[in-house]
Amino acid sequence: MIPSSMANRVVPSLLPQPYPNVRFPSHTDKLIPPTFSRKLKDCNMVLGIAGEMECKVSGSSPFTITWYHDGEEIQSGPNYEISFTDNNCTLKVPTLKLSDSGAYKCKAVNKAGSCETTATLLVKGIGTKEIKGKPLSLECIYSGTPKITVNWYKDGQQIFASYKYNITTTESSCILECLSTDDKEAAGKYTCEVSNDAGKDTCEANVSILGKFRCAVMLYFSVCEFTFKFHVA
């Protein structure tokens, strides 16, 4: 006979009990390591203007994003602006300097792993050089109210399309190609003049021979409503 003191006691059960507040992992909870769906690309940019590099990461969030320049970690500040929006990793340089040229890397890390993408940035400006013997290409980029007329000059003499020069014009740019590979013939002062009914503006580049290089020195002018950039391709 069971004593009355034990009659109302419940014997512990070893049977599994439901745990309504506990969430068990499933295959849908698997963490995905980061990958770059859009990678950094090598690029050339112009000295003195703003520059931007961008890539896009996918995988399980949250991510830790870190940027590097020539192996050194980049911090947001006056020289660099770093942002991460909708999985887009963006690095902005407010004003490009020649020292901003180099190798850039973006690294993404989450709990499942890490990945990185790299690219090279070349900042071109005063003193841009190219190997002698290559055809010279100068580009003038402009803006203004159409219709815009573009004229090229070398050492004060107007240049026309011929067997020596090829001129390609669009709504916002004009490219002058010096087809001769003779460096002495290519050297000189080049002027691009653009004009419309509102006025005109000019930009110049002095091309000279410097040792084994041909050097293009860009001179900037700003008149009326036009802006210009020169580069050697």
PDB file of C-alpha atoms in Angstrom:
ATOM      1  CA  MET A   1       0.000   0.000   0.000  1.00  0.00           C
ATOM      2  CA  ILE A   2       1.383   3.434  -1.008  1.00  0.00           C
ATOM      3  CA  PRO A   3       1.734   5.830   1.902  1.00  0.00           C
ATOM      4  CA  SER A   4      -0.667   8.758   1.786  1.00  0.00           C
ATOM      5  CA  SER A   5       2.290  11.172   1.812  1.00  0.00           C
ATOM      6  CA  MET A   6       3.371   9.874  -1.611  1.00  0.00           C
ATOM      7  CA  ALA A   7      -0.026   9.527  -3.242  1.00  0.00           C
ATOM      8  CA  ASN A   8      -0.022  12.922  -4.920  1.00  0.00           C
ATOM      9  CA  ARG A   9       3.610  12.894  -6.027  1.00  0.00           C
ATOM     10  CA  VAL A  10       4.411  12.851  -9.763  1.00  0.00           C
ATOM     11  CA  VAL A  11       7.139  10.537 -10.953  1.00  0.00           C
ATOM     12  CA  PRO A  12       9.655  12.358 -13.206  1.00  0.00           C
ATOM     13  CA  SER A  13       9.292  11.418 -16.858  1.00  0.00           C
ATOM     14  CA  LEU A  14      12.202  10.885 -19.261  1.00  0.00           C
ATOM     15  CA  LEU A  15       9.960  11.218 -22.301  1.00  0.00           C
ATOM     16  CA  PRO A  16      10.817  14.177 -24.595  1.00  0.00           C
ATOM     17  CA  GLN A  17       8.752  17.258 -23.888  1.00  0.00           C
ATOM     18  CA  PRO A  18       7.886  20.030 -26.355  1.00  0.00           C
ATOM     19  CA  TYR A  19       9.900  23.272 -26.143  1.00  0.00           C
ATOM     20  CA  PRO A  20       7.695  25.877 -27.803  1.00  0.00           C
ATOM     21  CA  ASN A  21      10.123  28.745 -27.163  1.00  0.00           C
ATOM     22  CA  VAL A  22      13.198  27.027 -28.593  1.00  0.00           C
ATOM     23  CA  ARG A  23      14.009  27.448 -32.321  1.00  0.00           C
ATOM     24  CA  PHE A  24      16.049  24.599 -33.749  1.00  0.00           C
ATOM     25  CA  PRO A  25      18.374  25.215 -36.721  1.00  0.00           C
ATOM     26  CA  SER A  26      17.246  24.122 -40.159  1.00  0.00           C
ATOM     27  CA  HIS A  27      18.876  24.038 -43.575  1.00  0.00           C
ATOM     28  CA  THR A  28      17.480  27.517 -44.237  1.00  0.00           C
ATOM     29  CA  ASP A  29      19.628  28.963 -41.413  1.00  0.00           C
ATOM     30  CA  LYS A  30      22.946  27.998 -43.006  1.00  0.00           C
ATOM     31  CA  LEU A  31      25.331  30.956 -43.134  1.00  0.00           C
ATOM     32  CA  ILE A  32      26.581  31.885 -46.594  1.00  0.00           C
ATOM     33  CA  PRO A  33      30.166  33.157 -46.886  1.00  0.00           C
ATOM     34  CA  PRO A  34      30.666  36.492 -48.660  1.00  0.00           C
ATOM     35  CA  THR A  35      31.392  36.751 -52.369  1.00  0.00           C
ATOM     36  CA  PHE A  36      31.717  39.799 -54.601  1.00  0.00           C
ATOM     37  CA  SER A  37      28.965  39.783 -57.220  1.00  0.00           C
ATOM     38  CA  ARG A  38      30.522  42.942 -58.681  1.00  0.00           C
ATOM     39  CA  LYS A  39      34.280  43.319 -58.337  1.00  0.00           C
ATOM     40  CA  LEU A  40      36.583  46.322 -58.414  1.00  0.00           C
ATOM     41  CA  LYS A  41      37.897  47.320 -61.850  1.00  0.00           C
ATOM     42  CA  ASP A  42      41.219  48.847 -62.875  1.00  0.00           C
ATOM     43  CA  CYS A  43      40.728  52.496 -63.777  1.00  0.00           C
ATOM     44  CA  ASN A  44      42.466  55.713 -64.835  1.00  0.00           C
ATOM     45  CA  MET A  45      41.372  58.998 -63.266  1.00  0.00           C
ATOM     46  CA  VAL A  46      42.318  62.658 -63.662  1.00  0.00           C
ATOM     47  CA  LEU A  47      44.348  64.588 -61.119  1.00  0.00           C
ATOM     48  CA  GLY A  48      42.406  67.118 -59.038  1.00  0.00           C
ATOM     49  CA  ILE A  49      38.874  65.753 -59.483  1.00  0.00           C
ATOM     50  CA  ALA A  50      36.786  63.409 -57.304  1.00  0.00           C
ATOM     51  CA  GLY A  51      37.269  59.671 -57.737  1.00  0.00           C
ATOM     52  CA  GLU A  52      35.174  56.658 -56.770  1.00  0.00           C
ATOM     53  CA  MET A  53      35.641  52.884 -56.627  1.00  0.00           C
ATOM     54  CA  GLU A  54      32.742  50.507 -55.996  1.00  0.00           C
ATOM     55  CA  CYS A  55      32.010  46.803 -55.602  1.00  0.00           C
ATOM     56  CA  LYS A  56      29.063  44.710 -54.375  1.00  0.00           C
ATOM     57  CA  VAL A  57      29.071  41.845 -51.878  1.00  0.00           C
ATOM     58  CA  SER A  58      26.560  39.034 -51.361  1.00  0.00           C
ATOM     59  CA  GLY A  59      26.133  36.426 -48.616  1.00  0.00           C
ATOM     60  CA  SER A  60      24.840  36.352 -45.051  1.00  0.00           C
ATOM     61  CA  SER A  61      24.866  39.675 -43.232  1.00  0.00           C
ATOM     62  CA  PRO A  62      26.189  41.366 -41.208  1.00  0.00           C
ATOM     63  CA  PHE A  63      29.470  42.123 -42.992  1.00  0.00           C
ATOM     64  CA  THR A  64      32.631  43.856 -41.899  1.00  0.00           C
ATOM     65  CA  ILE A  65      34.034  45.842 -44.845  1.00  0.00           C
ATOM     66  CA  THR A  66      37.646  47.030 -44.896  1.00  0.00           C
ATOM     67  CA  TRP A  67      39.469  48.992 -47.625  1.00  0.00           C
ATOM     68  CA  TYR A  68      43.234  48.997 -48.261  1.00  0.00           C
ATOM     69  CA  HIS A  69      45.579  51.152 -50.364  1.00  0.00           C
ATOM     70  CA  ASP A  70      48.933  49.519 -51.158  1.00  0.00           C
ATOM     71  CA  GLY A  71      48.424  47.200 -48.195  1.00  0.00           C
ATOM     72  CA  GLU A  72      47.576  49.939 -45.687  1.00  0.00           C
ATOM     73  CA  GLU A  73      44.100  50.050 -44.156  1.00  0.00           C
ATOM     74  CA  ILE A  74      42.032  53.090 -45.187  1.00  0.00           C
ATOM     75  CA  GLN A  75      40.076  55.054 -42.600  1.00  0.00           C
ATOM     76  CA  SER A  76      37.218  57.461 -43.337  1.00  0.00           C
ATOM     77  CA  GLY A  77      38.341  61.066 -43.002  1.00  0.00           C
ATOM     78  CA  PRO A  78      39.245  64.143 -45.063  1.00  0.00           C
ATOM     79  CA  ASN A  79      41.036  62.051 -47.717  1.00  0.00           C
ATOM     80  CA  TYR A  80      38.603  59.140 -48.043  1.00  0.00           C
ATOM     81  CA  GLU A  81      34.857  58.580 -47.684  1.00  0.00           C
ATOM     82  CA  ILE A  82      33.765  54.976 -47.053  1.00  0.00           C
ATOM     83  CA  SER A  83      30.127  53.877 -47.276  1.00  0.00           C
ATOM     84  CA  PHE A  84      28.159  50.601 -47.322  1.00  0.00           C
ATOM     85  CA  THR A  85      24.564  50.709 -48.595  1.00  0.00           C
ATOM     86  CA  ASP A  86      22.428  47.848 -49.947  1.00  0.00           C
ATOM     87  CA  ASN A  87      25.527  45.619 -50.082  1.00  0.00           C
ATOM     88  CA  ASN A  88      27.355  48.226 -52.207  1.00  0.00           C
ATOM     89  CA  CYS A  89      30.851  49.002 -50.914  1.00  0.00           C
ATOM     90  CA  THR A  90      31.968  52.484 -52.005  1.00  0.00           C
ATOM     91  CA  LEU A  91      35.251  54.330 -51.573  1.00  0.00           C
ATOM     92  CA  LYS A  92      35.291  58.016 -52.558  1.00  0.00           C
ATOM     93  CA  VAL A  93      38.312  60.303 -52.865  1.00  0.00           C
ATOM     94  CA  PRO A  94      37.152  63.960 -52.774  1.00  0.00           C
ATOM     95  CA  THR A  95      40.244  65.293 -54.592  1.00  0.00           C
ATOM     96  CA  LEU A  96      42.585  62.905 -56.391  1.00  0.00           C
ATOM     97  CA  LYS A  97      46.331  63.288 -55.878  1.00  0.00           C
ATOM     98  CA  LEU A  98      49.145  61.536 -57.725  1.00  0.00           C
ATOM     99  CA  SER A  99      49.865  59.654 -54.483  1.00  0.00           C
ATOM    100  CA  ASP A 100      46.379  58.097 -54.689  1.00  0.00           C
ATOM    101  CA  SER A 101      47.629  55.877 -57.516  1.00  0.00           C
ATOM    102  CA  GLY A 102      48.248  52.279 -56.509  1.00  0.00           C
ATOM    103  CA  ALA A 103      46.628  48.969 -55.611  1.00  0.00           C
ATOM    104  CA  TYR A 104      43.265  49.025 -53.837  1.00  0.00           C
ATOM    105  CA  LYS A 105      41.610  46.120 -52.038  1.00  0.00           C
ATOM    106  CA  CYS A 106      38.153  45.707 -50.522  1.00  0.00           C
ATOM    107  CA  LYS A 107      37.750  42.865 -48.005  1.00  0.00           C
ATOM    108  CA  ALA A 108      34.407  41.543 -46.759  1.00  0.00           C
ATOM    109  CA  VAL A 109      34.086  39.336 -43.661  1.00  0.00           C
ATOM    110  CA  ASN A 110      31.100  37.591 -42.041  1.00  0.00           C
ATOM    111  CA  LYS A 111      30.708  34.651 -39.620  1.00  0.00           C
ATOM    112  CA  ALA A 112      30.994  32.154 -42.489  1.00  0.00           C
ATOM    113  CA  GLY A 113      34.205  33.415 -44.092  1.00  0.00           C
ATOM    114  CA  SER A 114      35.824  36.240 -46.052  1.00  0.00           C
ATOM    115  CA  CYS A 115      36.587  37.385 -49.590  1.00  0.00           C
ATOM    116  CA  GLU A 116      38.399  40.247 -51.282  1.00  0.00           C
ATOM    117  CA  THR A 117      38.620  42.059 -54.602  1.00  0.00           C
ATOM    118  CA  THR A 118      41.514  44.173 -55.900  1.00  0.00           C
ATOM    119  CA  ALA A 119      42.129  46.739 -58.636  1.00  0.00           C
ATOM    120  CA  THR A 120      44.717  49.304 -59.691  1.00  0.00           C
ATOM    121  CA  LEU A 121      44.057  53.047 -59.858  1.00  0.00           C
ATOM    122  CA  LEU A 122      46.251  55.306 -61.999  1.00  0.00           C
ATOM    123  CA  VAL A 123      45.924  59.057 -61.462  1.00  0.00           C
ATOM    124  CA  LYS A 124      47.055  61.046 -64.512  1.00  0.00           C
ATOM    125  CA  GLY A 125      48.001  64.684 -64.368  1.00  0.00           C
ATOM    126  CA  ILE A 126      50.806  67.138 -64.979  1.00  0.00           C
ATOM    127  CA  GLY A 127      53.886  65.287 -66.120  1.00  0.00           C
ATOM    128  CA  THR A 128      52.012  62.318 -67.569  1.00  0.00           C
ATOM    129  CA  LYS A 129      54.439  60.254 -69.612  1.00  0.00           C
ATOM    130  CA  GLU A 130      54.219  57.662 -72.324  1.00  0.00           C
ATOM    131  CA  ILE A 131      56.839  55.639 -74.157  1.00  0.00           C
ATOM    132  CA  LYS A 132      58.364  57.339 -77.180  1.00  0.00           C
ATOM    133  CA  GLY A 133      57.287  56.159 -80.579  1.00  0.00           C
ATOM    134  CA  LYS A 134      53.625  55.628 -79.688  1.00  0.00           C
ATOM    135  CA  PRO A 135      50.903  57.661 -81.438  1.00  0.00           C
ATOM    136  CA  LEU A 136      49.766  60.610 -79.321  1.00  0.00           C
ATOM    137  CA  SER A 137      46.122  61.020 -78.304  1.00  0.00           C
ATOM    138  CA  LEU A 138      44.711  64.140 -76.610  1.00  0.00           C
ATOM    139  CA  GLU A 139      41.118  64.372 -75.413  1.00  0.00           C
ATOM    140  CA  CYS A 140      39.193  67.536 -74.555  1.00  0.00           C
ATOM    141  CA  ILE A 141      36.039  67.047 -72.463  1.00  0.00           C
ATOM    142  CA  TYR A 142      33.594  69.955 -72.431  1.00  0.00           C
ATOM    143  CA  SER A 143      30.042  70.970 -71.610  1.00  0.00           C
ATOM    144  CA  GLY A 144      27.792  73.793 -72.743  1.00  0.00           C
ATOM    145  CA  THR A 145      24.745  74.668 -74.794  1.00  0.00           C
ATOM    146  CA  PRO A 146      24.714  73.145 -78.300  1.00  0.00           C
ATOM    147  CA  LYS A 147      25.799  73.750 -80.940  1.00  0.00           C
ATOM    148  CA  ILE A 148      29.454  73.586 -79.865  1.00  0.00           C
ATOM    149  CA  THR A 149      32.241  74.086 -82.400  1.00  0.00           C
ATOM    150  CA  VAL A 150      35.640  72.505 -81.719  1.00  0.00           C
ATOM    151  CA  ASN A 151      38.950  73.580 -83.274  1.00  0.00           C
ATOM    152  CA  TRP A 152      42.447  72.211 -82.657  1.00  0.00           C
ATOM    153  CA  TYR A 153      45.738  74.099 -83.027  1.00  0.00           C
ATOM    154  CA  LYS A 154      49.399  73.092 -82.870  1.00  0.00           C
ATOM    155  CA  ASP A 155      51.907  75.856 -82.217  1.00  0.00           C
ATOM    156  CA  GLY A 156      49.249  78.388 -83.228  1.00  0.00           C
ATOM    157  CA  GLN A 157      48.382  76.717 -86.548  1.00  0.00           C
ATOM    158  CA  GLN A 158      44.954  75.149 -86.953  1.00  0.00           C
ATOM    159  CA  ILE A 159      44.901  71.368 -87.338  1.00  0.00           C
ATOM    160  CA  PHE A 160      42.558  69.594 -89.738  1.00  0.00           C
ATOM    161  CA  ALA A 161      41.848  65.894 -90.228  1.00  0.00           C
ATOM    162  CA  SER A 162      44.463  64.495 -92.617  1.00  0.00           C
ATOM    163  CA  TYR A 163      46.982  61.698 -92.998  1.00  0.00           C
ATOM    164  CA  LYS A 164      48.768  63.220 -89.974  1.00  0.00           C
ATOM    165  CA  TYR A 165      45.769  63.753 -87.687  1.00  0.00           C
ATOM    166  CA  ASN A 166      42.505  62.031 -86.901  1.00  0.00           C
ATOM    167  CA  ILE A 167      39.808  64.089 -85.127  1.00  0.00           C
ATOM    168  CA  THR A 168      36.794  62.444 -83.473  1.00  0.00           C
ATOM    169  CA  THR A 169      34.042  64.659 -82.017  1.00  0.00           C
ATOM    170  CA  THR A 170      31.013  63.805 -79.858  1.00  0.00           C
ATOM    171  CA  GLU A 171      28.510  65.993 -78.000  1.00  0.00           C
ATOM    172  CA  SER A 172      30.800  66.228 -74.960  1.00  0.00           C
ATOM    173  CA  SER A 173      34.333  65.423 -76.083  1.00  0.00           C
ATOM    174  CA  CYS A 174      36.806  65.645 -78.927  1.00  0.00           C
ATOM    175  CA  ILE A 175      39.850  63.412 -79.437  1.00  0.00           C
ATOM    176  CA  LEU A 176      42.874  64.438 -81.496  1.00  0.00           C
ATOM    177  CA  GLU A 177      45.102  61.562 -82.625  1.00  0.00           C
ATOM    178  CA  CYS A 178      48.542  62.363 -83.997  1.00  0.00           C
ATOM    179  CA  LEU A 179      49.116  59.467 -86.365  1.00  0.00           C
ATOM    180  CA  SER A 180      52.846  60.086 -86.810  1.00  0.00           C
ATOM    181  CA  THR A 181      55.216  58.161 -84.525  1.00  0.00           C
ATOM    182  CA  ASP A 182      57.961  60.754 -85.089  1.00  0.00           C
ATOM    183  CA  ASP A 183      58.456  62.272 -81.639  1.00  0.00           C
ATOM    184  CA  LYS A 184      59.962  65.502 -82.961  1.00  0.00           C
ATOM    185  CA  GLU A 185      56.918  66.007 -85.161  1.00  0.00           C
ATOM    186  CA  ALA A 186      54.513  65.225 -82.300  1.00  0.00           C
ATOM    187  CA  ALA A 187      56.188  67.645 -79.872  1.00  0.00           C
ATOM    188  CA  GLY A 188      54.680  71.107 -79.514  1.00  0.00           C
ATOM    189  CA  LYS A 189      51.928  73.180 -77.942  1.00  0.00           C
ATOM    190  CA  TYR A 190      48.416  71.859 -78.590  1.00  0.00           C
ATOM    191  CA  THR A 191      45.310  73.986 -78.073  1.00  0.00           C
ATOM    192  CA  CYS A 192      41.676  72.897 -78.098  1.00  0.00           C
ATOM    193  CA  GLU A 193      39.187  75.731 -78.601  1.00  0.00           C
ATOM    194  CA  VAL A 194      35.455  75.247 -78.069  1.00  0.00           C
ATOM    195  CA  SER A 195      32.810  77.856 -78.744  1.00  0.00           C
ATOM    196  CA  ASN A 196      29.076  78.432 -78.961  1.00  0.00           C
ATOM    197  CA  ASP A 197      26.785  81.459 -79.050  1.00  0.00           C
ATOM    198  CA  ALA A 198      27.519  82.115 -75.349  1.00  0.00           C
ATOM    199  CA  GLY A 199      31.299  82.368 -75.698  1.00  0.00           C
ATOM    200  CA  LYS A 200      34.428  80.257 -76.028  1.00  0.00           C
ATOM    201  CA  ASP A 201      37.117  78.566 -73.965  1.00  0.00           C
ATOM    202  CA  THR A 202      40.495  76.943 -74.574  1.00  0.00           C
ATOM    203  CA  CYS A 203      42.676  74.290 -72.984  1.00  0.00           C
ATOM    204  CA  GLU A 204      46.314  73.602 -73.776  1.00  0.00           C
ATOM    205  CA  ALA A 205      48.822  70.772 -73.514  1.00  0.00           C
ATOM    206  CA  ASN A 206      52.566  71.124 -74.062  1.00  0.00           C
ATOM    207  CA  VAL A 207      54.031  67.902 -75.477  1.00  0.00           C
ATOM    208  CA  SER A 208      57.819  67.581 -75.245  1.00  0.00           C
ATOM    209  CA  ILE A 209      60.520  64.916 -75.361  1.00  0.00           C
ATOM    210  CA  LEU A 210      62.044  64.085 -71.980  1.00  0.00           C
ATOM    211  CA  GLY A 211      64.769  61.444 -72.102  1.00  0.00           C
ATOM    212  CA  LYS A 212      63.252  58.204 -73.342  1.00  0.00           C
ATOM    213  CA  PHE A 213      59.745  59.504 -72.644  1.00  0.00           C
ATOM    214  CA  ARG A 214      57.389  61.896 -74.362  1.00  0.00           C
ATOM    215  CA  CYS A 215      55.817  64.148 -71.749  1.00  0.00           C
ATOM    216  CA  ALA A 216      52.465  65.949 -71.937  1.00  0.00           C
ATOM    217  CA  VAL A 217      52.022  68.858 -69.531  1.00  0.00           C
ATOM    218  CA  MET A 218      48.396  69.909 -69.105  1.00  0.00           C
ATOM    219  CA  LEU A 219      47.461  73.560 -68.599  1.00  0.00           C
ATOM    220  CA  TYR A 220      43.908  74.289 -67.441  1.00  0.00           C
ATOM    221  CA  PHE A 221      41.767  77.274 -68.359  1.00  0.00           C
ATOM    222  CA  SER A 222      38.205  78.061 -67.359  1.00  0.00           C
ATOM    223  CA  VAL A 223      36.125  80.681 -69.140  1.00  0.00           C
ATOM    224  CA  CYS A 224      32.357  80.982 -69.709  1.00  0.00           C
ATOM    225  CA  GLU A 225      30.477  77.787 -68.891  1.00  0.00           C
ATOM    226  CA  PHE A 226      32.981  75.197 -70.088  1.00  0.00           C
ATOM    227  CA  THR A 227      35.176  72.778 -68.169  1.00  0.00           C
ATOM    228  CA  PHE A 228      38.080  70.795 -69.604  1.00  0.00           C
ATOM    229  CA  LYS A 229      40.342  67.833 -69.019  1.00  0.00           C
ATOM    230  CA  PHE A 230      43.295  66.672 -71.055  1.00  0.00           C
ATOM    231  CA  HIS A 231      44.886  63.276 -70.916  1.00  0.00           C
ATOM    232  CA  VAL A 232      47.371  61.270 -72.898  1.00  0.00           C
ATOM    233  CA  ALA A 233      45.967  57.887 -73.873  1.00  0.00           C
TER     234      ALA A 233
END
